[in-house]
Amino acid sequence: PFDVHIDMIPNPTTSDITIHAPEDQVIRNIHLFDSRGMLVNRYESIDNTDFEISLINKLPGMYILQIQFDQGITARQILVH
C-alpha cells in the first residue's frame, strides 16, 4: 500500500473537512465511501495538495476517503457526527 502523511482537519467533523498532503504529493482524485462501501461522492481533477470537502448533508457515521496521487492510492477514515 501507498503510505503518505495526510492531515485531515477536523476529524471527527460535523460539517467540512480539509485535507492537507505534503507539497510533493499532489492529490489527483478523491472518492468518498460510506461504511457499507457504497460510493457517495467523487472529486476529480483536484491537482492540488489541499482540498476541502463539505459533509454537511451526510448522515452521521464512518466514511472512507480513497485519495489518489501520482505515486499511488491511500485510504483514510473520517467520522461525521
GROMACS .gro file of N, CA and C in nm:
model
  243
    1PRO      N    1   0.082  -0.121   0.000
    1PRO     CA    2   0.000   0.000   0.000
    1PRO      C    3   0.085   0.126   0.000
    2PHE      N    4   0.032   0.230  -0.059
    2PHE     CA    5   0.099   0.360  -0.067
    2PHE      C    6   0.081   0.432   0.066
    3ASP      N    7   0.191   0.473   0.129
    3ASP     CA    8   0.185   0.537   0.260
    3ASP      C    9   0.234   0.681   0.248
    4VAL      N   10   0.148   0.775   0.286
    4VAL     CA   11   0.182   0.917   0.282
    4VAL      C   12   0.117   0.983   0.402
    5HIS      N   13   0.183   1.082   0.460
    5HIS     CA   14   0.126   1.155   0.573
    5HIS      C   15   0.022   1.254   0.521
    6ILE      N   16  -0.100   1.242   0.572
    6ILE     CA   17  -0.209   1.331   0.533
    6ILE      C   18  -0.273   1.386   0.659
    7ASP      N   19  -0.293   1.517   0.664
    7ASP     CA   20  -0.368   1.579   0.773
    7ASP      C   21  -0.511   1.597   0.727
    8MET      N   22  -0.606   1.557   0.812
    8MET     CA   23  -0.749   1.577   0.784
    8MET      C   24  -0.808   1.648   0.905
    9ILE      N   25  -0.846   1.773   0.884
    9ILE     CA   26  -0.886   1.858   0.996
    9ILE      C   27  -1.024   1.917   0.970
   10PRO      N   28  -1.118   1.915   1.065
   10PRO     CA   29  -1.114   1.833   1.186
   10PRO      C   30  -1.166   1.692   1.157
   11ASN      N   31  -1.126   1.600   1.239
   11ASN     CA   32  -1.174   1.462   1.229
   11ASN      C   33  -1.182   1.405   1.369
   12PRO      N   34  -1.302   1.388   1.422
   12PRO     CA   35  -1.434   1.390   1.360
   12PRO      C   36  -1.481   1.531   1.325
   13THR      N   37  -1.585   1.536   1.241
   13THR     CA   38  -1.638   1.663   1.193
   13THR      C   39  -1.791   1.662   1.194
   14THR      N   40  -1.847   1.781   1.190
   14THR     CA   41  -1.992   1.794   1.175
   14THR      C   42  -2.028   1.867   1.045
   15SER      N   43  -1.926   1.920   0.976
   15SER     CA   44  -1.956   1.997   0.855
   15SER      C   45  -1.854   1.971   0.744
   16ASP      N   46  -1.742   2.040   0.747
   16ASP     CA   47  -1.641   2.029   0.642
   16ASP      C   48  -1.515   1.963   0.696
   17ILE      N   49  -1.437   1.907   0.606
   17ILE     CA   50  -1.306   1.855   0.642
   17ILE      C   51  -1.205   1.904   0.539
   18THR      N   52  -1.090   1.946   0.585
   18THR     CA   53  -0.982   1.992   0.498
   18THR      C   54  -0.873   1.887   0.496
   19ILE      N   55  -0.829   1.852   0.377
   19ILE     CA   56  -0.725   1.751   0.358
   19ILE      C   57  -0.599   1.822   0.313
   20HIS      N   58  -0.489   1.797   0.386
   20HIS     CA   59  -0.358   1.854   0.353
   20HIS      C   60  -0.261   1.740   0.323
   21ALA      N   61  -0.200   1.744   0.208
   21ALA     CA   62  -0.097   1.647   0.171
   21ALA      C   63   0.038   1.720   0.164
   22PRO      N   64   0.148   1.646   0.174
   22PRO     CA   65   0.279   1.710   0.160
   22PRO      C   66   0.294   1.780   0.025
   23GLU      N   67   0.381   1.879   0.022
   23GLU     CA   68   0.400   1.959  -0.101
   23GLU      C   69   0.440   1.876  -0.222
   24ASP      N   70   0.506   1.762  -0.200
   24ASP     CA   71   0.549   1.679  -0.313
   24ASP      C   72   0.448   1.570  -0.349
   25GLN      N   73   0.329   1.574  -0.287
   25GLN     CA   74   0.225   1.474  -0.313
   25GLN      C   75   0.096   1.545  -0.357
   26VAL      N   76   0.079   1.561  -0.485
   26VAL     CA   77  -0.038   1.630  -0.538
   26VAL      C   78  -0.158   1.534  -0.540
   27ILE      N   79  -0.269   1.578  -0.480
   27ILE     CA   80  -0.392   1.498  -0.480
   27ILE      C   81  -0.455   1.509  -0.618
   28ARG      N   82  -0.481   1.394  -0.679
   28ARG     CA   83  -0.544   1.393  -0.811
   28ARG      C   84  -0.696   1.375  -0.801
   29ASN      N   85  -0.739   1.272  -0.728
   29ASN     CA   86  -0.882   1.241  -0.715
   29ASN      C   87  -0.910   1.193  -0.573
   30ILE      N   88  -1.033   1.212  -0.528
   30ILE     CA   89  -1.078   1.159  -0.400
   30ILE      C   90  -1.214   1.095  -0.421
   31HIS      N   91  -1.230   0.974  -0.368
   31HIS     CA   92  -1.359   0.906  -0.369
   31HIS      C   93  -1.402   0.889  -0.224
   32LEU      N   94  -1.528   0.922  -0.195
   32LEU     CA   95  -1.584   0.912  -0.061
   32LEU      C   96  -1.681   0.796  -0.057
   33PHE      N   97  -1.656   0.700   0.034
   33PHE     CA   98  -1.740   0.582   0.051
   33PHE      C   99  -1.804   0.582   0.188
   34ASP      N  100  -1.926   0.530   0.196
   34ASP     CA  101  -1.989   0.516   0.327
   34ASP      C  102  -1.941   0.386   0.393
   35SER      N  103  -1.991   0.357   0.513
   35SER     CA  104  -1.943   0.241   0.589
   35SER      C  105  -1.981   0.108   0.524
   36ARG      N  106  -2.074   0.110   0.429
   36ARG     CA  107  -2.112  -0.012   0.356
   36ARG      C  108  -2.030  -0.031   0.229
   37GLY      N  109  -1.942   0.066   0.200
   37GLY     CA  110  -1.860   0.056   0.080
   37GLY      C  111  -1.924   0.115  -0.044
   38MET      N  112  -2.035   0.185  -0.026
   38MET     CA  113  -2.102   0.248  -0.140
   38MET      C  114  -2.038   0.384  -0.170
   39LEU      N  115  -2.013   0.411  -0.298
   39LEU     CA  116  -1.956   0.539  -0.339
   39LEU      C  117  -2.057   0.650  -0.315
   40VAL      N  118  -2.017   0.751  -0.239
   40VAL     CA  119  -2.106   0.861  -0.203
   40VAL      C  120  -2.077   0.984  -0.289
   41ASN      N  121  -1.950   1.017  -0.307
   41ASN     CA  122  -1.909   1.132  -0.389
   41ASN      C  123  -1.777   1.103  -0.456
   42ARG      N  124  -1.758   1.172  -0.570
   42ARG     CA  125  -1.633   1.169  -0.646
   42ARG      C  126  -1.583   1.311  -0.661
   43TYR      N  127  -1.458   1.332  -0.634
   43TYR     CA  128  -1.395   1.462  -0.656
   43TYR      C  129  -1.279   1.437  -0.751
   44GLU      N  130  -1.291   1.483  -0.873
   44GLU     CA  131  -1.194   1.451  -0.979
   44GLU      C  132  -1.111   1.574  -1.016
   45SER      N  133  -0.993   1.548  -1.070
   45SER     CA  134  -0.902   1.653  -1.120
   45SER      C  135  -0.876   1.762  -1.017
   46ILE      N  136  -0.843   1.722  -0.896
   46ILE     CA  137  -0.816   1.818  -0.789
   46ILE      C  138  -0.684   1.890  -0.815
   47ASP      N  139  -0.579   1.813  -0.841
   47ASP     CA  140  -0.448   1.866  -0.880
   47ASP      C  141  -0.396   1.973  -0.784
   48ASN      N  142  -0.402   1.943  -0.655
   48ASN     CA  143  -0.357   2.036  -0.551
   48ASN      C  144  -0.316   1.954  -0.429
   49THR      N  145  -0.246   2.016  -0.335
   49THR     CA  146  -0.208   1.946  -0.212
   49THR      C  147  -0.308   1.969  -0.100
   50ASP      N  148  -0.402   2.060  -0.119
   50ASP     CA  149  -0.507   2.088  -0.021
   50ASP      C  150  -0.644   2.078  -0.087
   51PHE      N  151  -0.740   2.027  -0.011
   51PHE     CA  152  -0.875   2.014  -0.064
   51PHE      C  153  -0.975   2.012   0.050
   52GLU      N  154  -1.088   2.080   0.032
   52GLU     CA  155  -1.192   2.083   0.134
   52GLU      C  156  -1.316   2.012   0.084
   53ILE      N  157  -1.373   1.927   0.169
   53ILE     CA  158  -1.494   1.852   0.136
   53ILE      C  159  -1.604   1.893   0.232
   54SER      N  160  -1.720   1.926   0.179
   54SER     CA  161  -1.836   1.957   0.262
   54SER      C  162  -1.910   1.828   0.294
   55LEU      N  163  -1.932   1.804   0.423
   55LEU     CA  164  -2.003   1.685   0.468
   55LEU      C  165  -2.132   1.722   0.540
   56ILE      N  166  -2.180   1.844   0.517
   56ILE     CA  167  -2.297   1.896   0.588
   56ILE      C  168  -2.420   1.808   0.567
   57ASN      N  169  -2.444   1.759   0.449
   57ASN     CA  170  -2.564   1.683   0.419
   57ASN      C  171  -2.545   1.531   0.432
   58LYS      N  172  -2.433   1.489   0.491
   58LYS     CA  173  -2.407   1.346   0.507
   58LYS      C  174  -2.464   1.295   0.639
   59LEU      N  175  -2.513   1.173   0.638
   59LEU     CA  176  -2.562   1.111   0.760
   59LEU      C  177  -2.445   1.085   0.856
   60PRO      N  178  -2.468   1.093   0.986
   60PRO     CA  179  -2.362   1.062   1.081
   60PRO      C  180  -2.311   0.919   1.062
   61GLY      N  181  -2.181   0.902   1.080
   61GLY     CA  182  -2.122   0.770   1.069
   61GLY      C  183  -1.979   0.776   1.018
   62MET      N  184  -1.923   0.658   0.994
   62MET     CA  185  -1.786   0.643   0.946
   62MET      C  186  -1.786   0.645   0.793
   63TYR      N  187  -1.690   0.717   0.737
   63TYR     CA  188  -1.672   0.724   0.592
   63TYR      C  189  -1.526   0.694   0.559
   64ILE      N  190  -1.502   0.650   0.439
   64ILE     CA  191  -1.367   0.621   0.391
   64ILE      C  192  -1.336   0.716   0.275
   65LEU      N  193  -1.223   0.784   0.286
   65LEU     CA  194  -1.172   0.865   0.175
   65LEU      C  195  -1.064   0.785   0.104
   66GLN      N  196  -1.082   0.762  -0.024
   66GLN     CA  197  -0.981   0.698  -0.107
   66GLN      C  198  -0.914   0.811  -0.186
   67ILE      N  199  -0.787   0.835  -0.157
   67ILE     CA  200  -0.717   0.951  -0.211
   67ILE      C  201  -0.612   0.903  -0.311
   68GLN      N  202  -0.621   0.956  -0.433
   68GLN     CA  203  -0.530   0.914  -0.540
   68GLN      C  204  -0.424   1.021  -0.564
   69PHE      N  205  -0.299   0.975  -0.567
   69PHE     CA  206  -0.183   1.057  -0.601
   69PHE      C  207  -0.118   0.997  -0.725
   70ASP      N  208  -0.020   1.064  -0.783
   70ASP     CA  209   0.053   1.007  -0.896
   70ASP      C  210   0.125   0.878  -0.855
   71GLN      N  211   0.171   0.873  -0.730
   71GLN     CA  212   0.251   0.760  -0.681
   71GLN      C  213   0.167   0.642  -0.634
   72GLY      N  214   0.038   0.661  -0.612
   72GLY     CA  215  -0.045   0.551  -0.564
   72GLY      C  216  -0.173   0.601  -0.498
   73ILE      N  217  -0.244   0.510  -0.435
   73ILE     CA  218  -0.371   0.539  -0.371
   73ILE      C  219  -0.364   0.499  -0.224
   74THR      N  220  -0.421   0.583  -0.138
   74THR     CA  221  -0.429   0.552   0.005
   74THR      C  222  -0.571   0.576   0.052
   75ALA      N  223  -0.605   0.523   0.167
   75ALA     CA  224  -0.740   0.540   0.222
   75ALA      C  225  -0.731   0.587   0.366
   76ARG      N  226  -0.827   0.670   0.406
   76ARG     CA  227  -0.834   0.722   0.543
   76ARG      C  228  -0.980   0.722   0.588
   77GLN      N  229  -0.999   0.701   0.717
   77GLN     CA  230  -1.134   0.705   0.775
   77GLN      C  231  -1.164   0.844   0.829
   78ILE      N  232  -1.290   0.885   0.815
   78ILE     CA  233  -1.337   1.007   0.879
   78ILE      C  234  -1.468   0.977   0.948
   79LEU      N  235  -1.494   1.048   1.056
   79LEU     CA  236  -1.615   1.029   1.133
   79LEU      C  237  -1.699   1.156   1.124
   80VAL      N  238  -1.824   1.140   1.082
   80VAL     CA  239  -1.917   1.253   1.073
   80VAL      C  240  -2.016   1.240   1.187
   81HIS      N  241  -2.028   1.345   1.267
   81HIS     CA  242  -2.125   1.348   1.378
   81HIS      C  243  -2.257   1.405   1.333
   0.00000   0.00000   0.00000
